[in-house]
Protein backbone atom coordinates (compact mmCIF):
# COMPACT_ATOMS: atom_id res chain seq x y z
CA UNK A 1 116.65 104.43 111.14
CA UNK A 2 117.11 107.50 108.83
CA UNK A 3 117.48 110.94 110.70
CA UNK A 4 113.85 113.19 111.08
CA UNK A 5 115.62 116.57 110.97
CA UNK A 6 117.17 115.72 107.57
CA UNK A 7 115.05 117.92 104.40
CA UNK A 8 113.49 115.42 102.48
CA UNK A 9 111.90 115.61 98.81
CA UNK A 10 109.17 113.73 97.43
CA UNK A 11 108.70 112.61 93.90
CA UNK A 12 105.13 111.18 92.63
CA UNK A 13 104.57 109.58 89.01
CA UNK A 14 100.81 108.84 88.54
CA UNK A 15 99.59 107.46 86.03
CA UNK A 16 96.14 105.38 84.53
CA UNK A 17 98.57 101.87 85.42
CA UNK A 18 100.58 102.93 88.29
CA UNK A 19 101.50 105.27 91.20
CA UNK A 20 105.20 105.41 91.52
CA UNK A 21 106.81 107.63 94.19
CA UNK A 22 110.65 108.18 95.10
CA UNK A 23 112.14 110.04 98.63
CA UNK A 24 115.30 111.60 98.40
CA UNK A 25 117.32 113.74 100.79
CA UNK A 26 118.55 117.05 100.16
CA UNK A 27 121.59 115.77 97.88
CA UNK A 28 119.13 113.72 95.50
CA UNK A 29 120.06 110.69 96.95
CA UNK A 30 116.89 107.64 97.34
CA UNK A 31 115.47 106.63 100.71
CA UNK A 32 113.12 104.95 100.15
CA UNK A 33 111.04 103.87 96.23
CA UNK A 34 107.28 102.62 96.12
CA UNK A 35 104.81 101.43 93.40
CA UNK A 36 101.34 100.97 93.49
CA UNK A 37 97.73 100.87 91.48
CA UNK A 38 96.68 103.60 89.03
CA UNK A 39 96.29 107.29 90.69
CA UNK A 40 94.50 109.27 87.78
CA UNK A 41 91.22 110.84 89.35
CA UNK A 42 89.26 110.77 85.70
CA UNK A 43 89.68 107.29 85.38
CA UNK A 44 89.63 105.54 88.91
CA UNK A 45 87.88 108.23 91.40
CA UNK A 46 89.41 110.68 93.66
CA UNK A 47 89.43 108.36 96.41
CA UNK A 48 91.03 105.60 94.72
CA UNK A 49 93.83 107.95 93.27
CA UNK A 50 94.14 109.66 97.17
CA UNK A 51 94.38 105.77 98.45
CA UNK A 52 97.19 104.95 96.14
CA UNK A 53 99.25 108.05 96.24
CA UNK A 54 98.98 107.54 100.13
CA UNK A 55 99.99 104.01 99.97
CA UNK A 56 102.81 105.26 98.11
CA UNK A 57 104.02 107.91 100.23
CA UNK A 58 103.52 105.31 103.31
CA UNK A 59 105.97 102.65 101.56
CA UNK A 60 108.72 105.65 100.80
CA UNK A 61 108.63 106.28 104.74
CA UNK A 62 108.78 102.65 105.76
CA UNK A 63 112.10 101.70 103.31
CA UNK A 64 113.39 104.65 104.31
CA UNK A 65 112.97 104.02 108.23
CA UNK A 66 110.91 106.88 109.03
CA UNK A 67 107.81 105.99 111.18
CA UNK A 68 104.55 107.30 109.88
CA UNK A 69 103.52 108.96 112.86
CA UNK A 70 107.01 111.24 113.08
CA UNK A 71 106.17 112.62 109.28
CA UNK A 72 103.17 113.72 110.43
CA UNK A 73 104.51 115.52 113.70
CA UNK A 74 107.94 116.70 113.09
CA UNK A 75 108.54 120.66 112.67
CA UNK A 76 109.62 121.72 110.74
CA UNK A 77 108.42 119.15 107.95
CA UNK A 78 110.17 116.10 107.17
CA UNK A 79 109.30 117.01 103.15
CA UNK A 80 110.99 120.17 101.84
CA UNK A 81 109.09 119.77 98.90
CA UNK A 82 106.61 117.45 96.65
CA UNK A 83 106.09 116.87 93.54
CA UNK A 84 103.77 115.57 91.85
CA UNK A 85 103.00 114.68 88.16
CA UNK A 86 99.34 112.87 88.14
CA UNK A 87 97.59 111.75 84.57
CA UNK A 88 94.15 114.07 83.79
CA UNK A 89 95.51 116.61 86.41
CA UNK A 90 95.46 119.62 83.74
CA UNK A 91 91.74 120.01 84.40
CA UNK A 92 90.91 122.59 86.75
CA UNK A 93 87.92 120.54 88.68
CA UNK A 94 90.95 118.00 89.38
CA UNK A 95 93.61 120.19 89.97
CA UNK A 96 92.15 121.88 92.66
CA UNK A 97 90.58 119.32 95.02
CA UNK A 98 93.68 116.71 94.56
CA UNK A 99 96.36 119.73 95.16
CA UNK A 100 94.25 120.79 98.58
CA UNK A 101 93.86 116.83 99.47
CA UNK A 102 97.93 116.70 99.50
CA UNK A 103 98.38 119.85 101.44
CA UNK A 104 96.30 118.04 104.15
CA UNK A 105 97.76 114.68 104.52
CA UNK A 106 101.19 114.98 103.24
CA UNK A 107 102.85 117.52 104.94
CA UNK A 108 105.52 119.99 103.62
CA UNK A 109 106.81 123.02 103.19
CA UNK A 110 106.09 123.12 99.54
CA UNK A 111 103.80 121.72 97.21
CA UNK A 112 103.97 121.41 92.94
CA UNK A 113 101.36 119.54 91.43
CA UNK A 114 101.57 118.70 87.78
CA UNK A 115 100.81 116.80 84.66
CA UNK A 116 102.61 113.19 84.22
CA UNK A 117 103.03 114.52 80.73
CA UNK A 118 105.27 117.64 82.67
CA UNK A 119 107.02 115.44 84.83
CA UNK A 120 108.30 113.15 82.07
CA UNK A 121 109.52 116.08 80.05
CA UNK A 122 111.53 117.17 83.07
CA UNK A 123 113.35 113.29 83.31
CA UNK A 124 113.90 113.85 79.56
CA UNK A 125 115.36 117.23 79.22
CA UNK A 126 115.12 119.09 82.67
CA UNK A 127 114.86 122.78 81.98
CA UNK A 128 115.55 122.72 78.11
CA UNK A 129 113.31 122.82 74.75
CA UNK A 130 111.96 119.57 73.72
CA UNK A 131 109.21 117.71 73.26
CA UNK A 132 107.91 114.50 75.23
CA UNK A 133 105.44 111.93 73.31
CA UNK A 134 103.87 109.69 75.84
CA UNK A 135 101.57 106.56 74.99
CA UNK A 136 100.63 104.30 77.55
CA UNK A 137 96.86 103.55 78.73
CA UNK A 138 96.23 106.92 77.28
CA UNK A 139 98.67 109.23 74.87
CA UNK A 140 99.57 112.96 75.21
CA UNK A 141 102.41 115.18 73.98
CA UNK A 142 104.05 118.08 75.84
CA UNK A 143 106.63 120.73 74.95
CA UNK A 144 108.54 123.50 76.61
CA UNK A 145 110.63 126.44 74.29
CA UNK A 146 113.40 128.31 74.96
CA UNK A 147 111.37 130.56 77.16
CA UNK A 148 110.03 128.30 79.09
CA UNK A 149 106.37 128.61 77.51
CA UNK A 150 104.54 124.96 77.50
CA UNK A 151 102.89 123.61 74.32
CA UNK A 152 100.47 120.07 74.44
CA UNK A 153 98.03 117.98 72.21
CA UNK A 154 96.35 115.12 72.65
CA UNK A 155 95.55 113.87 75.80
CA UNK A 156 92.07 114.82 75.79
CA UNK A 157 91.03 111.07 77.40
CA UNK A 158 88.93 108.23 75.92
CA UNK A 159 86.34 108.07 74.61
CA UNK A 160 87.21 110.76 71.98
CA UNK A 161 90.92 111.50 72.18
CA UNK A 162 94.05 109.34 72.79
CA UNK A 163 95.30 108.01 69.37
CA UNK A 164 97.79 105.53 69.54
CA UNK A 165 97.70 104.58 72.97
CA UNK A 166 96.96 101.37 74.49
CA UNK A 167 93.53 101.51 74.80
CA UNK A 168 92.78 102.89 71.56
CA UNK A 169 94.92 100.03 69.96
CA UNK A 170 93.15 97.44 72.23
CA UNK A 171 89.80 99.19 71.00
CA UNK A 172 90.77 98.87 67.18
CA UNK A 173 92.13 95.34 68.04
CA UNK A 174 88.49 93.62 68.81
CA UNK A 175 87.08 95.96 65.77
CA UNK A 176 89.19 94.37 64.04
CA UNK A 177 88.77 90.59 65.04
CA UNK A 178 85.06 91.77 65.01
CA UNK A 179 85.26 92.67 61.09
CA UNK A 180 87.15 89.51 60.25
CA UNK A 181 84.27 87.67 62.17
CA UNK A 182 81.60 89.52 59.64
CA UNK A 183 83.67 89.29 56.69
CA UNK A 184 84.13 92.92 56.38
CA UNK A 185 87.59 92.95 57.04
CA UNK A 186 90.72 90.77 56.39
CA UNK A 187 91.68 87.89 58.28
CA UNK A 188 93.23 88.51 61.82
CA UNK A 189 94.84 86.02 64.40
CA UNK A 190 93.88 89.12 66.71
CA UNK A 191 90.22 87.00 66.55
CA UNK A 192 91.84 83.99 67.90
CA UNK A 193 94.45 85.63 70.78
CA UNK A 194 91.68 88.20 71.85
CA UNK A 195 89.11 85.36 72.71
CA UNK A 196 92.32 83.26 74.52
CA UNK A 197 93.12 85.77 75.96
CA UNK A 198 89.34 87.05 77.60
CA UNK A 199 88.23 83.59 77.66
CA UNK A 200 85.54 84.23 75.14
CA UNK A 201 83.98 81.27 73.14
CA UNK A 202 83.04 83.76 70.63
CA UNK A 203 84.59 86.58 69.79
CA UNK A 204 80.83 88.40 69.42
CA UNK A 205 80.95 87.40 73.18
CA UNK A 206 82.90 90.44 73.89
CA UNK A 207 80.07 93.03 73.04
CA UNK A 208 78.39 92.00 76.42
CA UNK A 209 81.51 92.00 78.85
CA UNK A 210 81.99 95.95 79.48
CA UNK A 211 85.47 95.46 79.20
CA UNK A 212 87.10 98.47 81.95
CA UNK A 213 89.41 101.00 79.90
CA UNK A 214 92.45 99.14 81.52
CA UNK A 215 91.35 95.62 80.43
CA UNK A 216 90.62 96.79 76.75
CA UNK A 217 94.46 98.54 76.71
CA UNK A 218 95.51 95.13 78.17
CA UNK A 219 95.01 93.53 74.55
CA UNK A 220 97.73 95.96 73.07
CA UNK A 221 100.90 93.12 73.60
CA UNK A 222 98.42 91.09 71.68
CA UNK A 223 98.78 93.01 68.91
CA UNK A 224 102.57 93.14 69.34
CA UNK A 225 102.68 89.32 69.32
CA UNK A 226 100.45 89.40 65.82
CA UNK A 227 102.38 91.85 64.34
CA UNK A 228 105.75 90.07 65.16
CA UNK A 229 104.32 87.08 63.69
CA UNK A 230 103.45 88.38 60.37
CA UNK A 231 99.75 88.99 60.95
CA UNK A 232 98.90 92.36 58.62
CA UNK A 233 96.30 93.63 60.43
CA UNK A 234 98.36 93.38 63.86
CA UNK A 235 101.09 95.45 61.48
CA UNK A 236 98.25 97.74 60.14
CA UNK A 237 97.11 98.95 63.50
CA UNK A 238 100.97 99.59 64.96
CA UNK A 239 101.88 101.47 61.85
CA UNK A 240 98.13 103.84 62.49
CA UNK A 241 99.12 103.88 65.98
CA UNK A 242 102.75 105.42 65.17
CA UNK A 243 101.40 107.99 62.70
CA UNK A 244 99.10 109.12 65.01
CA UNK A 245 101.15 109.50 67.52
CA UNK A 246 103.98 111.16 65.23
CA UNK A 247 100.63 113.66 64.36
CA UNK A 248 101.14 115.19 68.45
CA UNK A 249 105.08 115.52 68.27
CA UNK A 250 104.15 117.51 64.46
CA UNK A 251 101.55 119.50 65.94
CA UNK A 252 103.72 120.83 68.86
CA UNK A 253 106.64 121.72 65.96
CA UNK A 254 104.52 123.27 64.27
CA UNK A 255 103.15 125.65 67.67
CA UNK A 256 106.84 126.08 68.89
CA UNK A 257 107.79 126.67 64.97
CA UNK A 258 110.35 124.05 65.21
CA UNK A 259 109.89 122.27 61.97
CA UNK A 260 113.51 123.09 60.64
CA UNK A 261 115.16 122.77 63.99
CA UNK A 262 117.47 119.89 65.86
CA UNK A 263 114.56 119.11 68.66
CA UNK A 264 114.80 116.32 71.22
CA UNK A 265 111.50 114.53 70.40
CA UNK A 266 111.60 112.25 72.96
CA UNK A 267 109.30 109.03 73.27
CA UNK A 268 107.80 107.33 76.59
CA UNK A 269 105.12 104.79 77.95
CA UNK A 270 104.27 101.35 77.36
CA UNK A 271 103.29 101.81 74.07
CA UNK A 272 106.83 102.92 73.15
CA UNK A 273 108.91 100.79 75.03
CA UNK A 274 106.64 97.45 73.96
CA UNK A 275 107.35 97.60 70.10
CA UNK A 276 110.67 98.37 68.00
CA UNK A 277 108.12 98.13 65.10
CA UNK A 278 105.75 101.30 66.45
CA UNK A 279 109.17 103.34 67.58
CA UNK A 280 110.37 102.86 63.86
CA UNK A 281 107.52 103.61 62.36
CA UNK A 282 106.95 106.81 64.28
CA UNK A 283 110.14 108.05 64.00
CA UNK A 284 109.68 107.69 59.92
CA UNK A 285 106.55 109.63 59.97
CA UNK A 286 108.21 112.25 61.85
CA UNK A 287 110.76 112.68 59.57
CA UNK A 288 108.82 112.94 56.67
CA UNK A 289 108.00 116.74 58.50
CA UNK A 290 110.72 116.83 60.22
CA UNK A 291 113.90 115.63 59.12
CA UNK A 292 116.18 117.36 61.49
CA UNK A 293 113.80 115.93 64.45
CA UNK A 294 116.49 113.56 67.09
CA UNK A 295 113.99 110.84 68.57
CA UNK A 296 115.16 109.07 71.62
CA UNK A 297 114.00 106.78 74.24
CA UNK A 298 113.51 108.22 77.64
CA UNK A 299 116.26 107.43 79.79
CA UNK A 300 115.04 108.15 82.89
CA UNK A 301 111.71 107.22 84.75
CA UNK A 302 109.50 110.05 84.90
CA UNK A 303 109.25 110.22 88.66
CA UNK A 304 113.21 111.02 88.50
CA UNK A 305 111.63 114.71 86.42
CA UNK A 306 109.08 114.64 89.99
CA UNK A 307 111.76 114.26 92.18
CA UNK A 308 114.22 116.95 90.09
CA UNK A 309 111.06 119.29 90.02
CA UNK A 310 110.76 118.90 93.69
CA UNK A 311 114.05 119.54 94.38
CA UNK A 312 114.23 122.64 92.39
CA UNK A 313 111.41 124.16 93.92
CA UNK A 314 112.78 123.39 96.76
CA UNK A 315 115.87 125.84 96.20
CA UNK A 316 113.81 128.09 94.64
CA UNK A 317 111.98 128.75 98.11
CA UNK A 318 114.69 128.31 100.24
């Protein structure tokens, strides 16, 4: 069983999917990793996203060998610091309440609670300039300049925001099977897979099933499997995806006035890491702005930028 009196750090990725949360000791080094269900309070509830960070936290404890009841009761804490980097956390109504609920039942000396959009910027680049693009369920971009001064667009949650991300390609996925239906629109195998796939016998059938956000970003791979198949429709909606999600990275050049500068641009979330054809595409439509823009692939999982965040705050305090 893992030592009490060691200092401890807590890292917490959550997102509209999944709650992931790492516990390190002082050097960095993991006790103890955890995943479970989605943790952003616009989209599941504050008391679902409080059940699932706890769940989280509880797992770290248990692989790591410390009992429940002693992270509770030890003094000083057994948590130097947490972290946290939760999806829709930017608004003040959510900020508040969730920050205060963590302070009560997970107990540490210090507390940081942040976007998942901040945390992933941190795994990307740490403390330097550079931009993160992130399109999973939803999409958002984040930036940080030399100063440390924080840029961001998109994000702004479905209905009316979140081009490009899973949902909103799900959502333009049955439009589109929908239009092929009517004849307004080309043909689609997105008519066929979307109905397999729901276990419609019509695909008009899916007006009346008030499909959860999470189900309706669930059809995205379906349009990855059209696409790589030849369908142009399924190609259509990556490539409108990929531009709009190029649009966020473009915006936040243009705030930081970066246009003519190297920049890390770098990409994250399902979206990204599902399709070679939307990375591609994205990265051309950057380019055409910003030719001197260096895309990558995230390296590292965004609760590592929690867990570094913690950490840092950690000696920042000490």
């Amino acid at each position: 069983m893992a030592e009490c009196s060691m200092a401890c750090f807590l890292g917490i990725d959550g997102g509209g999917t999944r709650t992931t949360a790492w516990l390190a000791d002082g050097d960095g080094k993991p006790l103890g990793c955890a995943e479970t269900g989605p943790s952003n309070p616009l989209k599941v509830g504050f008391r679902a996203a409080e059940r699932e960070i706890m769940k989280a936290f509880h797992a770290c404890l248990r692989e790591a060998g410390f009992p429940i009841s002693a992270a509770r009761a030890s003094r000083p804490p057994l948590l130097e610091a947490v972290g946290a980097g939760i999806a829709g956390i930017d608004r003040q109504a959510a900020h508040r309440p969730l920050l205060a609920w963590i302070r009560r039942h997970i107990p540490a000396r210090h507390y940081l609670l942040t976007t998942d959009a901040a945390i992933a910027l941190a795994a990307a680049v740490r403390d330097a300039p550079g931009i993160i693009v992130i399109a999973g369920t939803g999409s958002i971009a984040y930036a940080r300049n030399d100063r440390g001064k924080v840029f961001r667009a998109g994000g702004w949650g479905i209905p009316f925001d979140d081009g490009g991300s899973g949902y909103d390609i799900g959502r333009k996925a049955v439009a589109a099977a929908l239009q092929a239906f009517d004849r307004r629109g080309p043909h689609t195998m997105l008519l066929v897979h979307i109905c397999r796939h729901l276990r419609l016998r019509n695909i008009t059938d899916v007006v009346t099933q008030q499909l959860e956000q999470q189900q309706v970003a669930a059809l995205f791979p379906l349009v990855i499997e059209a696409a790589g198949e030849g369908d142009l429709v399924a190609r259509h909606l990556c490539d409108d995806a990929a531009r709009s999600l190029a649009d966020l990275a473009i915006a936040l050049l243009k705030q930081a006035n970066w246009m003519r500068r190297s920049t890390p641009v770098v990409t994250s979330g399902g979206v990204f890491k599902s399709s070679i054809l939307i990375r591609r595409a994205f990265a051309r439509h950057l380019r055409r702005f910003a030719p001197q823009a260096r895309v990558e692939m995230l390296e590292h999982p965004p609760v590592e930028g929690a867990l570094w965040l913690a950490r840092n705050l950690g000696r920042e305090r000490s």
